[in-house]
mmCIF file of C-alpha atoms in Angstrom:
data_model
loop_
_atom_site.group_PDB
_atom_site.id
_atom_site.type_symbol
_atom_site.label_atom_id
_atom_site.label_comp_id
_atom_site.label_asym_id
_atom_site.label_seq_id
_atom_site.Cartn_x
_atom_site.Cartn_y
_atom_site.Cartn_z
ATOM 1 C CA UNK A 5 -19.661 -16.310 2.677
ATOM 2 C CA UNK A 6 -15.925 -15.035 3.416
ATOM 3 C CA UNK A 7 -13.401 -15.597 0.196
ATOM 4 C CA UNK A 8 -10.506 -16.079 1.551
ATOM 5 C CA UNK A 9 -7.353 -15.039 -0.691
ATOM 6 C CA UNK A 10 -5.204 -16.059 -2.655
ATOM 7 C CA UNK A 11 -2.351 -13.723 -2.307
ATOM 8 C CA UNK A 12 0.762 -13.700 0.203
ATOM 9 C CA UNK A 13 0.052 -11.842 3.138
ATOM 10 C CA UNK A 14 2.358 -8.540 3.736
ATOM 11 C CA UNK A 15 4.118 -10.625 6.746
ATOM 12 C CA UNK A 16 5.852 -12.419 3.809
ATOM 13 C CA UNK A 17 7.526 -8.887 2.478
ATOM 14 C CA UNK A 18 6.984 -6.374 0.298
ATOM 15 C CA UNK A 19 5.270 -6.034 -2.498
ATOM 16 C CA UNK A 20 7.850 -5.133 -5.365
ATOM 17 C CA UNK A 21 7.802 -4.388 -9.326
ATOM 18 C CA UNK A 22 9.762 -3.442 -11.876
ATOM 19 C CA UNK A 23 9.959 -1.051 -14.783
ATOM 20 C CA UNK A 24 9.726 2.200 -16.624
ATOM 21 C CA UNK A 25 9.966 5.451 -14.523
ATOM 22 C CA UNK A 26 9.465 8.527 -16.378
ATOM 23 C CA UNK A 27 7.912 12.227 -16.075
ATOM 24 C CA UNK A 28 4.827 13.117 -17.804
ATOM 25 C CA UNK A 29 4.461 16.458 -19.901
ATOM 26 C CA UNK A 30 1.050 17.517 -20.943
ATOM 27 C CA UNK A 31 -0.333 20.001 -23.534
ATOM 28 C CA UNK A 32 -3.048 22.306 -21.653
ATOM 29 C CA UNK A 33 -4.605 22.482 -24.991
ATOM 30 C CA UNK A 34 -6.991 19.866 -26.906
ATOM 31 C CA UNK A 35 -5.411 19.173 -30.189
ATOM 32 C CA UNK A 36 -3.840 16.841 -32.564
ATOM 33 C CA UNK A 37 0.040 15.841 -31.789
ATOM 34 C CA UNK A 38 3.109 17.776 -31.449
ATOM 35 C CA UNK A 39 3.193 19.578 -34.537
ATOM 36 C CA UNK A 40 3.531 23.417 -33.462
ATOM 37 C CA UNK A 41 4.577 25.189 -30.741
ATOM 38 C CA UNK A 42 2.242 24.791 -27.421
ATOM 39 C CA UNK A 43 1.644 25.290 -23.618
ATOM 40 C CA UNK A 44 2.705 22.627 -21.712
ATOM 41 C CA UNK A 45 2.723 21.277 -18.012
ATOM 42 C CA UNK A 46 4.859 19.165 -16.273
ATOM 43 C CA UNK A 47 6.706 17.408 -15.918
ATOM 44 C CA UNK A 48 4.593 15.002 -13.394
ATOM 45 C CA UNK A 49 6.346 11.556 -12.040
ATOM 46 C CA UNK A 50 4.973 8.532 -14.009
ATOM 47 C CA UNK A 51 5.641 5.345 -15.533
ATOM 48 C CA UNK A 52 3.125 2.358 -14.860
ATOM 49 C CA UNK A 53 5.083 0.491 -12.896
ATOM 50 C CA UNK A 54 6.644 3.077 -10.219
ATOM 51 C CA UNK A 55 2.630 4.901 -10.335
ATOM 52 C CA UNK A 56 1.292 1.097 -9.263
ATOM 53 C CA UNK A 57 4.080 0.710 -6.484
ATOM 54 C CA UNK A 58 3.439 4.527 -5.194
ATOM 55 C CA UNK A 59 -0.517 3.593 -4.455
ATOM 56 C CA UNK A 60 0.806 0.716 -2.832
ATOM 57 C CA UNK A 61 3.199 2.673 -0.619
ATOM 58 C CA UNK A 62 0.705 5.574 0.312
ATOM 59 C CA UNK A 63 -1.264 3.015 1.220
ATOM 60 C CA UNK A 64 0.935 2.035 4.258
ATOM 61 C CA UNK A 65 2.124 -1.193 2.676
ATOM 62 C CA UNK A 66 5.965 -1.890 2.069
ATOM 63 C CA UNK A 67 6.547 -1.447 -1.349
ATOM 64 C CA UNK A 68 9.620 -1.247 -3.985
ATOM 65 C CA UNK A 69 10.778 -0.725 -7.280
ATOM 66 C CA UNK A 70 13.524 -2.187 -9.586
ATOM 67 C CA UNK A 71 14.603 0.271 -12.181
ATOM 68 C CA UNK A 72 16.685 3.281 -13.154
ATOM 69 C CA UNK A 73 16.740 6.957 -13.890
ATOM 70 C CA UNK A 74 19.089 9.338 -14.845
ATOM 71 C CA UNK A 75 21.268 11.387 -13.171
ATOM 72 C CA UNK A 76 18.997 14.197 -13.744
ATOM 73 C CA UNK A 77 16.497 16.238 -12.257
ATOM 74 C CA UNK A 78 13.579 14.866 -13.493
ATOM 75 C CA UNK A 79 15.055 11.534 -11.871
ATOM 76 C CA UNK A 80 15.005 13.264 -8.625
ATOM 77 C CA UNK A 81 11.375 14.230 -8.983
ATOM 78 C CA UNK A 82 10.364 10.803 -9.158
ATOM 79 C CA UNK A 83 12.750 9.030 -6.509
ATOM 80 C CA UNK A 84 11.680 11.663 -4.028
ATOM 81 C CA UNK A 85 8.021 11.819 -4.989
ATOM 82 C CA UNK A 86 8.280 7.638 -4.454
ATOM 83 C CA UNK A 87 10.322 7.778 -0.965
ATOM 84 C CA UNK A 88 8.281 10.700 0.303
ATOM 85 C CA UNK A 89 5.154 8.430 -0.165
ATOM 86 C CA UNK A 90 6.810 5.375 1.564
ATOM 87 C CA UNK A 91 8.297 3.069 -1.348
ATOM 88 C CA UNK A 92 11.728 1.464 -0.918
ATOM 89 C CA UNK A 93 13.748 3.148 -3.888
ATOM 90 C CA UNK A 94 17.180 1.126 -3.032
ATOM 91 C CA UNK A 95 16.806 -0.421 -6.532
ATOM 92 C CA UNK A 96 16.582 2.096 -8.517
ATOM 93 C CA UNK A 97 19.612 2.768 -10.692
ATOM 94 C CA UNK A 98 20.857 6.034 -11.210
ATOM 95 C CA UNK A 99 22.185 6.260 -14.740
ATOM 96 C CA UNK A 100 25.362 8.182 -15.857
ATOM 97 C CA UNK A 101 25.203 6.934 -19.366
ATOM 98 C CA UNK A 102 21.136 7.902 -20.462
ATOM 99 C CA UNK A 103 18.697 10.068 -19.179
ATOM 100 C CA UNK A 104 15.839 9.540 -17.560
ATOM 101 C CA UNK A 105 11.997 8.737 -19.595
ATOM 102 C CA UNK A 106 10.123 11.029 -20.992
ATOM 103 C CA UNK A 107 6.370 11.328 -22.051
ATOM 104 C CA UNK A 108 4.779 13.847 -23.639
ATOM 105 C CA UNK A 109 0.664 13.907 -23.893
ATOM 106 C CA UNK A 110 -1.953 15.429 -26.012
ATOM 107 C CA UNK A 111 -5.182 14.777 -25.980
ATOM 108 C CA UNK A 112 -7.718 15.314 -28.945
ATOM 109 C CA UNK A 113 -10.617 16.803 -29.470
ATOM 110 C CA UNK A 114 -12.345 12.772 -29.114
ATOM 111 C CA UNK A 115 -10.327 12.089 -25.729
ATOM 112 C CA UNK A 116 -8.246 9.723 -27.364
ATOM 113 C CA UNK A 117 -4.473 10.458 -26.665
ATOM 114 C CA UNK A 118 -1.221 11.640 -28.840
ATOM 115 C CA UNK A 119 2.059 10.432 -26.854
ATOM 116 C CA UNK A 120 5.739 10.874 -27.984
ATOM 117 C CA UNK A 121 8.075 8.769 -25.573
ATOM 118 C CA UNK A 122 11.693 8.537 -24.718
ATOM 119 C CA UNK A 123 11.804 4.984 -23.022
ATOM 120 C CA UNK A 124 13.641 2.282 -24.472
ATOM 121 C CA UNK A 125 16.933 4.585 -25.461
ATOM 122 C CA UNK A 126 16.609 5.946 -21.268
ATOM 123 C CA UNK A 127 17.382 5.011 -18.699
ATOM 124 C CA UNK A 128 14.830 2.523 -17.971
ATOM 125 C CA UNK A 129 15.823 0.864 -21.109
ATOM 126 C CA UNK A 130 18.965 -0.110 -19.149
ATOM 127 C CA UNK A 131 17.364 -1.931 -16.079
ATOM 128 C CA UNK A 132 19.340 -4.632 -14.794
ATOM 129 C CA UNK A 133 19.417 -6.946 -12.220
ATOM 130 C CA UNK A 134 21.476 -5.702 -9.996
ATOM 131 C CA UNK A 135 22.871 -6.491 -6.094
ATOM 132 C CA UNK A 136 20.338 -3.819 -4.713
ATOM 133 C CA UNK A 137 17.345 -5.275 -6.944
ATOM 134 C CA UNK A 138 18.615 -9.399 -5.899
ATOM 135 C CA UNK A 139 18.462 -8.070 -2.825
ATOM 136 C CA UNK A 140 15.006 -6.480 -2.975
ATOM 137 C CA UNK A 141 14.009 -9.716 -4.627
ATOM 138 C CA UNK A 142 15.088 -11.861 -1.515
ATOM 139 C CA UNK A 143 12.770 -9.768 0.863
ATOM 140 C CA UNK A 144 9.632 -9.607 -1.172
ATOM 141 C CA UNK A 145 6.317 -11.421 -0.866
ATOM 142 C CA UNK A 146 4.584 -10.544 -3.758
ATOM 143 C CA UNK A 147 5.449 -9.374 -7.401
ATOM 144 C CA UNK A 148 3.205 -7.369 -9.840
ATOM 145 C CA UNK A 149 3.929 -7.581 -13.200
ATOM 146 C CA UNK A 150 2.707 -5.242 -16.111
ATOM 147 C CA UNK A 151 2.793 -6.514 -19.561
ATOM 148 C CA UNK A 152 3.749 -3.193 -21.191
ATOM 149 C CA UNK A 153 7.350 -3.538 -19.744
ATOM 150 C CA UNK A 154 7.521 -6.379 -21.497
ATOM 151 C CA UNK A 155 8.275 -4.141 -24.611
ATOM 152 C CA UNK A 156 11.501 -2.561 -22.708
ATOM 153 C CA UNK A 157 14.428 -4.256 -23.317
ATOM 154 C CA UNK A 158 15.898 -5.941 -20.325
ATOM 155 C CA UNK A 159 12.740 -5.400 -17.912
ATOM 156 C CA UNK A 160 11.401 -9.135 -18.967
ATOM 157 C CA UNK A 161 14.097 -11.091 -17.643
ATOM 158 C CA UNK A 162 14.517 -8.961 -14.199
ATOM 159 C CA UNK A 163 10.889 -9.542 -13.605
ATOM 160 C CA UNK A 164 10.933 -13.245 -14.662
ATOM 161 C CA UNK A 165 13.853 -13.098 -12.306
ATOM 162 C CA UNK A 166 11.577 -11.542 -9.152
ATOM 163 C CA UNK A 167 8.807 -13.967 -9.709
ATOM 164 C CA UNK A 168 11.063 -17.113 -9.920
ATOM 165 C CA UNK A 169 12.727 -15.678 -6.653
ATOM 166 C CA UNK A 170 9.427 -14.928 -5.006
ATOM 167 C CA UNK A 171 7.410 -17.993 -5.579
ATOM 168 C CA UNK A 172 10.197 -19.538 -4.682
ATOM 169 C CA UNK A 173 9.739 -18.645 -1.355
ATOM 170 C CA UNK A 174 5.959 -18.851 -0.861
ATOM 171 C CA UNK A 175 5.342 -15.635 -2.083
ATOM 172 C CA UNK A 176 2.664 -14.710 -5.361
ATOM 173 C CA UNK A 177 2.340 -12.789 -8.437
ATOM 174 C CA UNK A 178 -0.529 -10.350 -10.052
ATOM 175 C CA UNK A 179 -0.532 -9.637 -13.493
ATOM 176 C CA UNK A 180 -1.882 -6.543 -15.875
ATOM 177 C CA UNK A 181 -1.352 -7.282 -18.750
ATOM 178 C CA UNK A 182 -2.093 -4.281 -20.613
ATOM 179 C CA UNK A 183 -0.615 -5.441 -23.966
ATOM 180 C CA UNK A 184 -2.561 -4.725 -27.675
ATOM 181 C CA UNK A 185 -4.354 -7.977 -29.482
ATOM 182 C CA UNK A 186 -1.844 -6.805 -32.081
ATOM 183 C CA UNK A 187 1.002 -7.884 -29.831
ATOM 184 C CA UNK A 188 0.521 -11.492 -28.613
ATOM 185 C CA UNK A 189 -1.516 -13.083 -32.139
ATOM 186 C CA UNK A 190 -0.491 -16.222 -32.975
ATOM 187 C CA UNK A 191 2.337 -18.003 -31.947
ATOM 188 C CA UNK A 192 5.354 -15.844 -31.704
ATOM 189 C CA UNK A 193 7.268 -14.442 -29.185
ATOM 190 C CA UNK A 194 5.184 -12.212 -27.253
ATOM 191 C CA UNK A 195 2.600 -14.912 -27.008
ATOM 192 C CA UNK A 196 4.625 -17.496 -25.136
ATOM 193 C CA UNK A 197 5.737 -14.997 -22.803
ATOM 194 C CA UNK A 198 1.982 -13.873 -22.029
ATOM 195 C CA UNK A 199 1.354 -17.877 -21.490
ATOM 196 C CA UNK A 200 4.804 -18.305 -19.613
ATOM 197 C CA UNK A 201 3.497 -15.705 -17.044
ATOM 198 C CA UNK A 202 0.057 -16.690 -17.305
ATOM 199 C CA UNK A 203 1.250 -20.108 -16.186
ATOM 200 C CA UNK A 204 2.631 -18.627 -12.800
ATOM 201 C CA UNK A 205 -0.135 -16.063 -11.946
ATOM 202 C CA UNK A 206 -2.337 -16.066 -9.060
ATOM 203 C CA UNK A 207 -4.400 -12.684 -9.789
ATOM 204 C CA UNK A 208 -4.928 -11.331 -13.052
ATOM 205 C CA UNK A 209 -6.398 -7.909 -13.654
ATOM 206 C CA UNK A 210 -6.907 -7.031 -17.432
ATOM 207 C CA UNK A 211 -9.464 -4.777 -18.582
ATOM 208 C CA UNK A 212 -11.465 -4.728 -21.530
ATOM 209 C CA UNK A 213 -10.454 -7.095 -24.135
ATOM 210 C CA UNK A 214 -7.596 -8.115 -22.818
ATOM 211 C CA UNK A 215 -9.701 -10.405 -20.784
ATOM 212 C CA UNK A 216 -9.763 -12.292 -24.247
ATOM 213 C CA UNK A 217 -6.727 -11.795 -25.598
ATOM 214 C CA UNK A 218 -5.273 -13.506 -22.889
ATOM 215 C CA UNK A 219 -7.768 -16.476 -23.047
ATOM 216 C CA UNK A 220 -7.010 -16.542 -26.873
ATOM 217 C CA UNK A 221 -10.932 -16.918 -26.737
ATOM 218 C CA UNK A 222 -13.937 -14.652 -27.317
ATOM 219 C CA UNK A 223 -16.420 -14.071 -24.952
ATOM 220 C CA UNK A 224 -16.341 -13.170 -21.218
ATOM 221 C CA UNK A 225 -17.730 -16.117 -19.517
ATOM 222 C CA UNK A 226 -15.673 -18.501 -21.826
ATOM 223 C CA UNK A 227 -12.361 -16.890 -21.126
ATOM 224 C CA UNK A 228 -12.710 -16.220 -17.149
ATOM 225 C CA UNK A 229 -13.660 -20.121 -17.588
ATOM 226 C CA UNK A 230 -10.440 -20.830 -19.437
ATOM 227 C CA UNK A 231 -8.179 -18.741 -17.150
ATOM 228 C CA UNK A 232 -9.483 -20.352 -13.760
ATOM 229 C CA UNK A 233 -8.793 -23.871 -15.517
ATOM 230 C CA UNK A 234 -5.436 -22.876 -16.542
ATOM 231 C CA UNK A 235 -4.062 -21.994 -12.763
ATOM 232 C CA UNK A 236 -5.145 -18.478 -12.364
ATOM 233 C CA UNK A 237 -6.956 -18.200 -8.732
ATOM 234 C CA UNK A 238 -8.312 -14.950 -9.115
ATOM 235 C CA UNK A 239 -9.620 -12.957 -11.858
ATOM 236 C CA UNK A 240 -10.233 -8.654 -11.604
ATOM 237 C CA UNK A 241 -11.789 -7.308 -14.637
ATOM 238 C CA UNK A 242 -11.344 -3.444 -15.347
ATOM 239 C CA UNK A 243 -14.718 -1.913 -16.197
ATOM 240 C CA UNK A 244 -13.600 1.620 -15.987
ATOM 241 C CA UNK A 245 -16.781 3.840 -14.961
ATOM 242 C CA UNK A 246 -18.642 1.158 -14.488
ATOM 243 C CA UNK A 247 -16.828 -0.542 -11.959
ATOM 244 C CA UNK A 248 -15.035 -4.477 -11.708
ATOM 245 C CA UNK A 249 -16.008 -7.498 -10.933
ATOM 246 C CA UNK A 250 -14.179 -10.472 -9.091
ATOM 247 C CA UNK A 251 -14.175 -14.097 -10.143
ATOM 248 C CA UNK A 252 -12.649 -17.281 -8.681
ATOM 249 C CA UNK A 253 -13.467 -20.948 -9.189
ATOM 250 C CA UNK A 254 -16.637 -20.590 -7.167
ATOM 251 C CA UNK A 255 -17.276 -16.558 -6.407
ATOM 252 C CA UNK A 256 -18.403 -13.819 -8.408
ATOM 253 C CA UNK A 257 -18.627 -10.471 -7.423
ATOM 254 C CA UNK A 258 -19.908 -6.860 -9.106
ATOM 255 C CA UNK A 259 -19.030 -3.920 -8.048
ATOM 256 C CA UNK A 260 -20.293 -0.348 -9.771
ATOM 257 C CA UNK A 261 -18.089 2.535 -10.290
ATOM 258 C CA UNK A 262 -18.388 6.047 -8.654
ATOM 259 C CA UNK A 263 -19.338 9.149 -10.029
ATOM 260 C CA UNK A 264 -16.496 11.425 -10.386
ATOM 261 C CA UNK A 265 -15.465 14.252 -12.879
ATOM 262 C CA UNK A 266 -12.525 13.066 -14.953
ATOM 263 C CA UNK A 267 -9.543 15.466 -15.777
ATOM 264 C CA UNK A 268 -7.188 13.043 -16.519
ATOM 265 C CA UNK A 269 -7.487 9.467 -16.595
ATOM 266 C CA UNK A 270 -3.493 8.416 -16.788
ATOM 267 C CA UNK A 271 -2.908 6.530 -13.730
ATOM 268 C CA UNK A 272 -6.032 4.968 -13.068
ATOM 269 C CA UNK A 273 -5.782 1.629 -13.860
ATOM 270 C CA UNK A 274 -2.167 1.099 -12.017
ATOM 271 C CA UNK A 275 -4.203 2.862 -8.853
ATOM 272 C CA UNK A 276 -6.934 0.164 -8.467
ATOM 273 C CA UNK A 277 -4.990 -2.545 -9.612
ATOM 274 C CA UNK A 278 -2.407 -1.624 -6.049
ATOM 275 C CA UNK A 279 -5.574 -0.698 -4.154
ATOM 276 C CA UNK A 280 -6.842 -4.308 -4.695
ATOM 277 C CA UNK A 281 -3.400 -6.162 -3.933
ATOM 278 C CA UNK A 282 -2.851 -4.104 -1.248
ATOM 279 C CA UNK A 283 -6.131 -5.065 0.063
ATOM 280 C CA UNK A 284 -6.869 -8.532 -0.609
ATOM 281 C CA UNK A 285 -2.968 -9.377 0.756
ATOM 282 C CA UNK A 286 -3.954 -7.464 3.909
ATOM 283 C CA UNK A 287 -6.742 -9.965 4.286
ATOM 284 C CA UNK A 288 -10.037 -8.161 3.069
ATOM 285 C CA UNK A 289 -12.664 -9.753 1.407
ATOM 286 C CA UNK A 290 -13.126 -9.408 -2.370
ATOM 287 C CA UNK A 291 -16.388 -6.919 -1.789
ATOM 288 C CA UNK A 292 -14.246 -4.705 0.135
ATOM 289 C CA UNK A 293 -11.101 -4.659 -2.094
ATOM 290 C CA UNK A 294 -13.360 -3.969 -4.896
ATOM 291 C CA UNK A 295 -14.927 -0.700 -2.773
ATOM 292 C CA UNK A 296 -11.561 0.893 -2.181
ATOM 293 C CA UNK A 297 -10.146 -0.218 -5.723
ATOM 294 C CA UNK A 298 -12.824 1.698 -7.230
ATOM 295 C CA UNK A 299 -12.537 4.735 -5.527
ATOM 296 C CA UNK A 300 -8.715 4.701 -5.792
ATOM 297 C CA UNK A 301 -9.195 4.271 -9.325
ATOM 298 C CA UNK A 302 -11.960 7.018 -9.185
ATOM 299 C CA UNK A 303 -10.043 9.774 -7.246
ATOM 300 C CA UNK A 304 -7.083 9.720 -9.265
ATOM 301 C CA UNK A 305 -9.211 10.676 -12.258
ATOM 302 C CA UNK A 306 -9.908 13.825 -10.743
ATOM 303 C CA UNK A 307 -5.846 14.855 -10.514
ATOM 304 C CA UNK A 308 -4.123 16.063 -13.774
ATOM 305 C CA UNK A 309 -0.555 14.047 -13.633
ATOM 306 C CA UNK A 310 -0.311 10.356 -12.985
ATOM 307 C CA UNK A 311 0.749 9.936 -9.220
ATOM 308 C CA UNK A 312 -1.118 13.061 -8.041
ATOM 309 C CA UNK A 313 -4.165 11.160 -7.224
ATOM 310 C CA UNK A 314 -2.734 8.230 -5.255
ATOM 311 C CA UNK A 315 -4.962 7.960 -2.185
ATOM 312 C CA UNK A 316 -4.165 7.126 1.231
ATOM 313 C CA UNK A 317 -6.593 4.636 3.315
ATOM 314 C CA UNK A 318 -9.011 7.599 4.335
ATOM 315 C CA UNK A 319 -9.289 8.946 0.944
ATOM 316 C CA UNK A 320 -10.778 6.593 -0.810
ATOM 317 C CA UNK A 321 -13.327 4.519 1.931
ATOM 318 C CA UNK A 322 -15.273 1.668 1.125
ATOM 319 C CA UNK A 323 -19.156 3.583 0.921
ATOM 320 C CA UNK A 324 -21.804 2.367 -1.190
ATOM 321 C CA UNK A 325 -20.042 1.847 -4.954
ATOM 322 C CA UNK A 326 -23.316 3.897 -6.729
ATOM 323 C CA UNK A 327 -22.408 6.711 -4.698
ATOM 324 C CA UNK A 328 -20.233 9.296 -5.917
ATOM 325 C CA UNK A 329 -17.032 10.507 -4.004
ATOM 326 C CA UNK A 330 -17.215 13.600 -4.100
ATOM 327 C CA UNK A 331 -17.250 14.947 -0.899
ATOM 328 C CA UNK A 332 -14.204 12.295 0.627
ATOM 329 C CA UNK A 333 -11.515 14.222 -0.708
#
């Protein structure tokens, strides 16, 4: 049975974000934090939101970003790293005043992460709404938000901005929401703005448990149940290596993950999560956008920096999700 979707087809416009841009620098060594003197490489182009609207540009869709960088080179490394893979980077401020992100990564010896960041006093701490990003706005057809910008000072109200414009005109919104049980509990601030956006969402793709932090309800079953009945049409859950699976009011679908060697999984999530906007507002069933969201997801795992495994259509093909891909790239 097709499942048709729920999401603005590209004819409406582009699909647009905004946030955080930033480079990446990694330790090449296994360790704990920043404490002595170490080998490093970078710095790689990053930030959620610009590595979410990059997959969606290399896939061939129109894509663009609201935010700002400094007038510095590791600014240049990102805004030609996103218009040399398609994205529209007219609303991206340059910044005289701050420079631009900065993220610095270590992993330990248990694969859990050490990061020291530069965000909120950069550049992308000063995102505005400005003509070029009103503009943007005005064209668009879909909006993705992620809730981690939510943090940045100035990034809320620009994307509450987009959306308003957006629906507004027919278009819809997806939602990560990638934000820590720690950060929504109870009823303060950054709970009503999880519901507020909640409220206006037509695809949400958490992972793990923030499935049930956004319910405010344990349990899988009970809070996909909850978040259909509250408005959301579609629901992507993030199962990492072992795939997603799709749910609407009357569909559920499972698809595995692939088999890959992981060097670096920064990225990943903001991969699949374009993948499967890009394909379910191009029209393809929820099977299919599942298939190439895995293996978007999959592929970028085998890159070391953020952006560097953003696939194009070929790369990451819709074959059997048990399979692994190696071999396709």
């Amino acid at each position: 049975m097709k499942i048709g979707t729920v999401l603005a087809p590209e004819s409406l416009g582009p699909t647009i974000t905004a946030g955080e841009i930033l480079v990446e620098i990694m330790a090449t060594s296994v360790g704990v934090g920043f404490q002595e003197p170490i080998s490093l490489i970078g710095p790689f182009p990053s930030g959620a939101p610009a590595i979410f609207i990059d997959q969606v540009a290399k896939l061939g869709s129109a894509a663009g970003i609201i935010s700002a960088v400094g007038d510095d080179d590791f600014g240049r490394l990102n805004i030609a790293r996103l218009e040399r893979d398609g994205a529209d980077v007219s609303a991206i401020e340059i910044s005289a005043d701050f420079p631009t992100g900065t993220a610095f990564v270590r992993y330990r010896p248990d694969g859990a992460r050490d990061f020291v960041f530069n965000i909120a006093k950069s550049a992308a701490g000063a995102v505005s709404a400005t003509k070029a990003a009103s503009d943007l706005m005005a064209r668009a057809g879909h909006v993705h938000v992620m809730g981690s910008a939510f943090t940045i000072p100035g990034i809320a109200s620009v994307l509450m901005e987009a959306v308003t414009v957006v629906k507004s005109r027919g278009g819809t919104v997806s939602f990560d929401p990638n934000l820590r049980k720690e950060l929504v509990s109870g009823e303060g601030d950054a709970r009503r703005l999880l519901d507020d956006m909640l409220a206006v969402t037509d695809l949400l793709l958490p992972s793990g448990d923030e499935l049930t932090v956004a319910a405010a309800i344990d349990g899988e079953e009970n809070a996909i149940a909850k978040l259909l009945s509250m408005g959301v049409s579609e629901i992507v859950l993030k199962r990492g290596p072992q795939g997603s699976s799709f749910f609407s009011r009357n569909h559920r679908v499972d698809c595995p993950g692939f088999v890959v060697d992981e060097v670096d999984p920064t990225g990943a999530g903001d991969c699949f999560g374009a993948t499967f906007v890009t394909c379910r507002r191009q029209g393809r069933e929820p099977i299919d956008a599942l298939r190439y969201a895995n293996a978007a997801g999959a592929r970028t795992v085998t890159k070391q920096g953020p952006m560097e495994g953003a696939s194009s259509f070929p790369e990451p093909r819709p074959i059997h999700c048990n399979q692994s891909i190696r071999g396709l790239i």
